[in-house]
Each structure stands twice: as structure tokens, then as C-alpha cells.
Coordinates of C-alpha atoms in Angstrom, one line a residue:
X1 CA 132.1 77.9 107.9
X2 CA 131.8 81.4 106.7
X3 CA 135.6 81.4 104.4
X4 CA 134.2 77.9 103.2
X5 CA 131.0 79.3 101.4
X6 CA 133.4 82.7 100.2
X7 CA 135.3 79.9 99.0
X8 CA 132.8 78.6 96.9
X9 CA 130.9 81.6 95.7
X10 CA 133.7 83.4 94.6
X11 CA 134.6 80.2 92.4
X12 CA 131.1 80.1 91.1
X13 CA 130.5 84.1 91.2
X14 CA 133.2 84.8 88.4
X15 CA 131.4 83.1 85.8
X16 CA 128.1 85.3 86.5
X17 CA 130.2 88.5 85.0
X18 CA 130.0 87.4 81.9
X19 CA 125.9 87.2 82.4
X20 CA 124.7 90.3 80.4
X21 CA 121.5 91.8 81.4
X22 CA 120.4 93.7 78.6
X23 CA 116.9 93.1 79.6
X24 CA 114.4 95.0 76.8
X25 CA 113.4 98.4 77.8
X26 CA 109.9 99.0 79.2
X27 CA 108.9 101.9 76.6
X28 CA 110.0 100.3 73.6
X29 CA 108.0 96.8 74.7
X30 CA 105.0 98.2 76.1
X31 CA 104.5 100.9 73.2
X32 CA 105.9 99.6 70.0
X33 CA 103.7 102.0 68.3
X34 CA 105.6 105.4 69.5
X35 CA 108.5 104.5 68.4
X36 CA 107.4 103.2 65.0
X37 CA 108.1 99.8 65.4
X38 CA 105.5 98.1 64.4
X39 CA 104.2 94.8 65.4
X40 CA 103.7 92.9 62.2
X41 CA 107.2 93.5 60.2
X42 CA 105.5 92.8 57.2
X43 CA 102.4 96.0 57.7
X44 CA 102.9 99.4 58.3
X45 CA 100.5 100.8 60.6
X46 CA 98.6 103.8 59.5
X47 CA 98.0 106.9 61.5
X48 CA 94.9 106.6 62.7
X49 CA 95.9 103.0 63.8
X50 CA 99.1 104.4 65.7
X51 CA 96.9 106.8 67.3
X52 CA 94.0 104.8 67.8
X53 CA 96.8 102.2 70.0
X54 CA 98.6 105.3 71.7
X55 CA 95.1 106.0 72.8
X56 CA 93.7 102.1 74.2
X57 CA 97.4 102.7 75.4
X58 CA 96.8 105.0 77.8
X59 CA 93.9 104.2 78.7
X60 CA 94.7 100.8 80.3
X61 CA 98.0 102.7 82.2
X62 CA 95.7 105.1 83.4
X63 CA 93.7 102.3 85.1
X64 CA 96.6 100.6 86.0
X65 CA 97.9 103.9 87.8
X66 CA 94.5 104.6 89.4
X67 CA 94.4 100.6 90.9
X68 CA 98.4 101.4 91.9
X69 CA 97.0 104.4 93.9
X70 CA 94.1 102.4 95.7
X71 CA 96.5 99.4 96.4
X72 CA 98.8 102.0 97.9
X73 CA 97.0 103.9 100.1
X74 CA 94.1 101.6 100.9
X75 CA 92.9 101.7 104.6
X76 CA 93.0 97.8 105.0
X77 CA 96.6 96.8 106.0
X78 CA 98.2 94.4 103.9
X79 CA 98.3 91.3 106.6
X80 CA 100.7 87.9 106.0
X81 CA 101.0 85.0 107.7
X82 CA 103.7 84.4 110.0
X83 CA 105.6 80.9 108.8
X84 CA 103.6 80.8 105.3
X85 CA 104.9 80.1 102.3
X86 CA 103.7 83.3 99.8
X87 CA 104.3 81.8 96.3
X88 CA 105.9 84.6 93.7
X89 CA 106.6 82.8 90.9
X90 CA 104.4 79.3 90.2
X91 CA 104.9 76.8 87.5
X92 CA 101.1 75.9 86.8
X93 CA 101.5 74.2 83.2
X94 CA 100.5 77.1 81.8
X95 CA 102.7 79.4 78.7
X96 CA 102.4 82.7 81.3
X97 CA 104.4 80.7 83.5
X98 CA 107.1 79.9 81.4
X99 CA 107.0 83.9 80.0
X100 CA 107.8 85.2 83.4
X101 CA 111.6 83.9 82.8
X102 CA 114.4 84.4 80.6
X103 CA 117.2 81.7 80.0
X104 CA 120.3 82.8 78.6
X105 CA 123.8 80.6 78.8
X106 CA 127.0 81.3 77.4
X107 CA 126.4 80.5 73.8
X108 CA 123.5 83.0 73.4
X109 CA 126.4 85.7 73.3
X110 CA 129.0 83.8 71.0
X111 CA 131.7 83.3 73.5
X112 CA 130.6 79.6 74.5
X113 CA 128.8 76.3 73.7
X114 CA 126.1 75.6 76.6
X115 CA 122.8 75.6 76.0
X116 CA 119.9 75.7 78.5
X117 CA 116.0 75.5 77.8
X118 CA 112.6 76.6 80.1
X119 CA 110.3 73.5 79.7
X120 CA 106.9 72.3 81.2
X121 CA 106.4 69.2 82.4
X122 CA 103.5 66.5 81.9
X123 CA 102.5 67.8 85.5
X124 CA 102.8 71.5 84.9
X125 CA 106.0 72.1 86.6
X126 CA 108.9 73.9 84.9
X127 CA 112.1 72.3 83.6
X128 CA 115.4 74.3 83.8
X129 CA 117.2 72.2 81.8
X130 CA 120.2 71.8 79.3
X131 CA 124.0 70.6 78.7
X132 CA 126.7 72.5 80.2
X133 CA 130.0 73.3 78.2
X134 CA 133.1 74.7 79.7
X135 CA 135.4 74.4 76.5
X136 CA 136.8 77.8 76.3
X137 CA 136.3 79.7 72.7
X138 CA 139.7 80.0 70.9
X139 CA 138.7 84.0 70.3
X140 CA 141.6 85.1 72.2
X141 CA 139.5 87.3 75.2
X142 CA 137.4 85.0 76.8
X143 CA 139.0 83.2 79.8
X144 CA 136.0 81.3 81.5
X145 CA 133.3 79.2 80.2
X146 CA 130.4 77.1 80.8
X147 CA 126.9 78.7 82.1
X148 CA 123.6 78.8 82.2
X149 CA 121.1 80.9 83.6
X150 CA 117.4 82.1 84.0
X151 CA 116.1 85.0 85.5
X152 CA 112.6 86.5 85.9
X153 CA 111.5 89.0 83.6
X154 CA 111.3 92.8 84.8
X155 CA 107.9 93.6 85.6
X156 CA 106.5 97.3 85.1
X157 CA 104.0 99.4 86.8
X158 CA 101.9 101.7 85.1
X159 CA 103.4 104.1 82.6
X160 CA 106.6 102.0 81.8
X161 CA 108.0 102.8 85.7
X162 CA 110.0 99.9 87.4
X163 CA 108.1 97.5 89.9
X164 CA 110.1 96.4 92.6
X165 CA 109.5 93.2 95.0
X166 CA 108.8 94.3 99.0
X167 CA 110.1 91.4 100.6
X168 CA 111.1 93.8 103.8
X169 CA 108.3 91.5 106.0
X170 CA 109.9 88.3 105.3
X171 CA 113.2 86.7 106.0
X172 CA 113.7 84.1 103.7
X173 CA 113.1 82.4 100.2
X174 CA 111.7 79.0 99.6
X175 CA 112.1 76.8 96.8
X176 CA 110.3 73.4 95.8
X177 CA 112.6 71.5 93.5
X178 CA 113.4 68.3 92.1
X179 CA 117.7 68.4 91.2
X180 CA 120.1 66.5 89.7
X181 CA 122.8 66.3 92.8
X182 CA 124.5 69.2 91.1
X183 CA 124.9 73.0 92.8
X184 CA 122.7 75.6 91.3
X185 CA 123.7 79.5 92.3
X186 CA 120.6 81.6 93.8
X187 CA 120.8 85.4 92.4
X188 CA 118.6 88.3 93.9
X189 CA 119.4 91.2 91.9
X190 CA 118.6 95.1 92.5
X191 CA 118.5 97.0 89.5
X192 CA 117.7 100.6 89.3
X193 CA 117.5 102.8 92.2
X194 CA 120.0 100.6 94.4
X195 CA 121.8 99.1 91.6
X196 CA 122.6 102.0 88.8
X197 CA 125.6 100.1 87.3
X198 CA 123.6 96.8 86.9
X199 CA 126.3 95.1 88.3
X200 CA 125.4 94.2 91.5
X201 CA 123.8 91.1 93.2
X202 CA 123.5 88.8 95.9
X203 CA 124.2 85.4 95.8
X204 CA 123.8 81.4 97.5
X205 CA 124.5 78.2 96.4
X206 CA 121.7 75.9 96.5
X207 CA 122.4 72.3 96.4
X208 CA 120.4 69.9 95.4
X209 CA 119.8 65.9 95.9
X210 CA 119.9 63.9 93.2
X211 CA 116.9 61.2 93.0
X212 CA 112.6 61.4 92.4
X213 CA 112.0 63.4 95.8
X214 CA 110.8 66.5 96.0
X215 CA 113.0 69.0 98.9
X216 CA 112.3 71.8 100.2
X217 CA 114.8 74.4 100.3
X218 CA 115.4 77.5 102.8
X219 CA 117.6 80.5 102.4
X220 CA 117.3 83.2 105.0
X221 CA 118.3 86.8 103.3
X222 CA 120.9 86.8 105.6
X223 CA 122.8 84.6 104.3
X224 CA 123.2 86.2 100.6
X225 CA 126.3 87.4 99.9
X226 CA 126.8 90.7 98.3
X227 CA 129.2 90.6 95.0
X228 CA 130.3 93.4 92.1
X229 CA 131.2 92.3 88.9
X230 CA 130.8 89.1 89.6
X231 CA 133.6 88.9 92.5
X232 CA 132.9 89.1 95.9
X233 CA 133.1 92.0 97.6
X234 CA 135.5 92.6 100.8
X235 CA 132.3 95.1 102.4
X236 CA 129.4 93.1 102.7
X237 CA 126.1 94.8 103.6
X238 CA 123.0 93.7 104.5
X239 CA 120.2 93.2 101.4
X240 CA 117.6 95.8 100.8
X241 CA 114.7 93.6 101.0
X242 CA 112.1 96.3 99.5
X243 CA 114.3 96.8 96.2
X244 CA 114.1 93.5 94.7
X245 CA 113.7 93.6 90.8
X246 CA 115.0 90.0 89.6
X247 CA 115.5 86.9 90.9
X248 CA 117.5 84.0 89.1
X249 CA 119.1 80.9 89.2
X250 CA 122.8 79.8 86.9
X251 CA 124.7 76.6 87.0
X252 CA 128.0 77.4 86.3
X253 CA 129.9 74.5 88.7
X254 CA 132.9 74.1 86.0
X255 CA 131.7 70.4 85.7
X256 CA 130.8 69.7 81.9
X257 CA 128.0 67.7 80.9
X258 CA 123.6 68.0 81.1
X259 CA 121.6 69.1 84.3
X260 CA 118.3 69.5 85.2
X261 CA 116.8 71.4 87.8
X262 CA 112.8 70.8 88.0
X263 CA 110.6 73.6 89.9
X264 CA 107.7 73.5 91.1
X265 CA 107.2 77.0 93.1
X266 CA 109.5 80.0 94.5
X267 CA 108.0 82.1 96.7
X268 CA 109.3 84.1 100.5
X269 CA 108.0 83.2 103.8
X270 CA 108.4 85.1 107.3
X271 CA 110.3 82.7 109.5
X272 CA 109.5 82.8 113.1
X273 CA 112.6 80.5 114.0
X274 CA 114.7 82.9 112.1
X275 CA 116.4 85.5 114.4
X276 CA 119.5 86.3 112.7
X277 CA 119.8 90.0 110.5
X278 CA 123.0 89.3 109.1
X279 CA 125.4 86.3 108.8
X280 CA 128.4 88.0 107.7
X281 CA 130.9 90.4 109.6
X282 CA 130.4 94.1 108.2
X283 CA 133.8 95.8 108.5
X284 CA 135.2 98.4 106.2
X285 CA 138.5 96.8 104.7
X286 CA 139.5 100.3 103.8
X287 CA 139.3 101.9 107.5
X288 CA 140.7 98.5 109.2
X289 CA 144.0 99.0 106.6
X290 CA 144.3 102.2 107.2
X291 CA 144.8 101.6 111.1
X292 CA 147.5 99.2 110.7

């Protein structure tokens, strides 16, 4: 069981290197105004404008740090509920749902021809939907083709500093979708402090029924599979569930033609029924060769 989903992630894993994540920065989104770039192209901003934004600038991180503190070291204990679903990202029909993702696919960065759009729904849920392409460019470097992605956005805390996801008190994620009988690849990515090459992630493959039902899909952490560069990695490790920064979800199953993946919520739940820490064997390669 275990060689037959290696089998199948590393197939699916190699088209995620060519997945950039040039993500913006947080300093040069949330304060346009330092680095004189303003927000209307067309009108420069004056001096006592820039200074007058720098100011209602830091003023709203300074509450935002002071609310960080309280949330931190409050005396209440934050209590969940055991086998309850805690939604983390919701389609509600509104545009703040759809600006919590970015969708990228291969033809965004000129090497390929798929195309992939975020939609809402008449019933508020979001559409991941698009045609997938796998003709190879004739540019002479590219070797692999046909992808399509979205990923949340980064989130900061106050002062531009990186927010990260504590998921450490549950053991799984839950989706609500609606598919298209295809396989979809689940990505849980670590940038920054546990990631500083940006390269690597855990991945699943989700599949999906084809038909009008809703399903309800579980993925214990355990069974993410760590990968580098988009191959999977011989030394696989357990997930650091409190250094979670992204979350995403590509199609890229080598089989041309449209898709559609309909959400309706993606959130982490504390399993009772879930005993297992890790599903895969975590031997060094290196030390096992080096006895032989």
C-alpha cells in the first residue's frame, strides 16, 4: 500500500517543481507608502500624505501587536472540541473568500498552456476550475507540462512578521467538495523558519467522485508525505503541525482536458479514532547504506 501511493505522488509531485512561490513580500504590500510606491500610479503622494499613512500605519499594527499579546498570554485556555470540524478557510459567497487564494497554472509563467480560475458559485461556494494542457512548450528547457494550482495567501501578524497555522492539537484535515472523478494533490507547505529554501512540502492525493454529491474527505497528517524539489524524499519525517503557513491544492494528473473541483469548506478536526503518529517508516537511507 505504502510503494503504491510513493508510486503515485512521485508521478504527480514532479510537476509541483515547476510551481513558483514568489508570493509578494509582507513590507512592500502592507506599506506601499515606505517604499514609494504609491497606490494610485497615476498620483504622487505628497509628504504629508506619506507621513500621515506611515502614521494610521502604525497605529493599527500597534493594536494588532497589543491584541497578539492578549491572545497569547490570556489566562482562559484556548479549548476545542474533540471530533469537530474547525473551519479555516470558508467559501461564503463573499469576494474575501475568494482573496484568501492564489491560482497560478503553468501558463502564468510562459512555459505552458493551462489555465485555471477561482469562481463563486450561485450558492456561495468556490469553483477551482479550468482546462488542463500538457502540450510541452517547444522552448528547448521545459520537460513537463500541464498544471494548475491554488494556494492560500500568506497571512501576516502585526508589523509585517509571518503568521503560522498551530494545527499541533489536531490530527487531520477535512474537506467538503463536489469533484469531477479526477485526482486533485493536497499541499501543506512550511515556509520560513522550517522551510528556508521554500522548497519543501508535504503532499496527498485526494480523489474525488465524479457526480452532484457532496463527500466528505479525511486526511490524517500522518499520512503527508514529505517531498524536496518536488521529488520525494528517501528520509521522511513527521510534519511539524505548529509551522503551517500555506495550504494548496494542484491538478497536475498528466490527463489533458477541463476539471472542476467545487469547495465548500477546509478546515482540521481532532480525530478521536485516529491513533496513528506516522504512517511511513523513518529510516536514514544514508546510515542503512553505509552498513552494507
Amino acid at each position: 500500500m505504502e510503494n503504491s501511493i510513493f508510486r503515485i505522488l512521485k508521478l504527480r509531485c514532479r510537476n509541483t517543481l515547476i510551481i513558483k512561490r514568489t508570493f509578494f513580500e509582507p513590507f512592500r504590500s502592507q506599506y506601499p507608502v515606505i517604499y514609494d510606491k504609491p497606490i494610485d500610479k497615476h498620483k504622487k503622494l505628497t509628504f504629508s500624505q506619506k507621513l500621515r499613512k506611515v502614521s494610521d500605519l502604525f497605529k493599527s499594527n500597534c493594536k494588532l501587536f497589543i491584541q497578539e499579546i492578549w491572545d497569547n498570554y490570556s489566562i482562559y485556555p484556548c479549548n476545542f472540541a474533540v471530533n469537530e470540524i474547525n473551519n479555516i478557510w470558508k467559501f461564503d459567497g463573499t469576494q474575501k473568500s475568494l482573496d484568501q487564494w492564489i491560482v497560478n497554472s503553468d501558463k502564468d509563467y510562459h512555459h505552458g498552456y493551462s489555465a485555471a480560475k477561482l469562481e463563486l458559485s450561485s450558492y456561495g461556494t468556490g469553483i477551482f476550475h479550468g482546462i488542463l494542457d500538457t502540450r510541452i512548450p517547444k522552448d528547448g528547457r521545459t520537460t513537463n507540462a500541464g498544471y494548475c494550482n491554488i494556494t492560500s495567501a500568506p497571512r501576516y501578524r502585526s508589523f509585517g512578521q509571518q503568521y503560522y497555522y498551530d494545527w499541533q492539537h489536531h490530527n487531520e484535515v477535512v474537506l467538503r467538495v463536489r469533484g469531477d472523478g479526477r485526482c486533485y494533490m493536497l499541499n501543506i507547505l512550511q515556509k520560513g523558519n522550517m522551510d528556508i529554501t521554500q522548497y519543501d512540502c508535504y503532499h496527498y492525493v485526494m480523489y474525488t467522485r465524479g457526480g452532484p454529491y457532496w463527500q466528505i474527505i479525511r486526511v490524517p497528517f500522518s499520512k503527508f508525505v514529505f517531498s524536496s524539489k518536488g521529488q520525494i524524499n528517501e528520509n521522511q519525517c513527521a510534519m511539524c503541525q505548529n509551522y503551517i503557513t500555506n495550504f494548496g491544492i494542484t491538478i497536475a494528473d498528466k490527463k489533458p482536458g477541463p476539471f472542476r473541483l467545487e469547495i465548500d469548506y477546509i478546515g482540521v478536526c481532532f480525530n478521536t479514532n485516529n491513533f496513528e503518529e506516522f504512517a511511513y517508516e523513518t529510516y536514514k537511507v544514508k546510515d542503512i547504506a553505509a552498513n552494507l
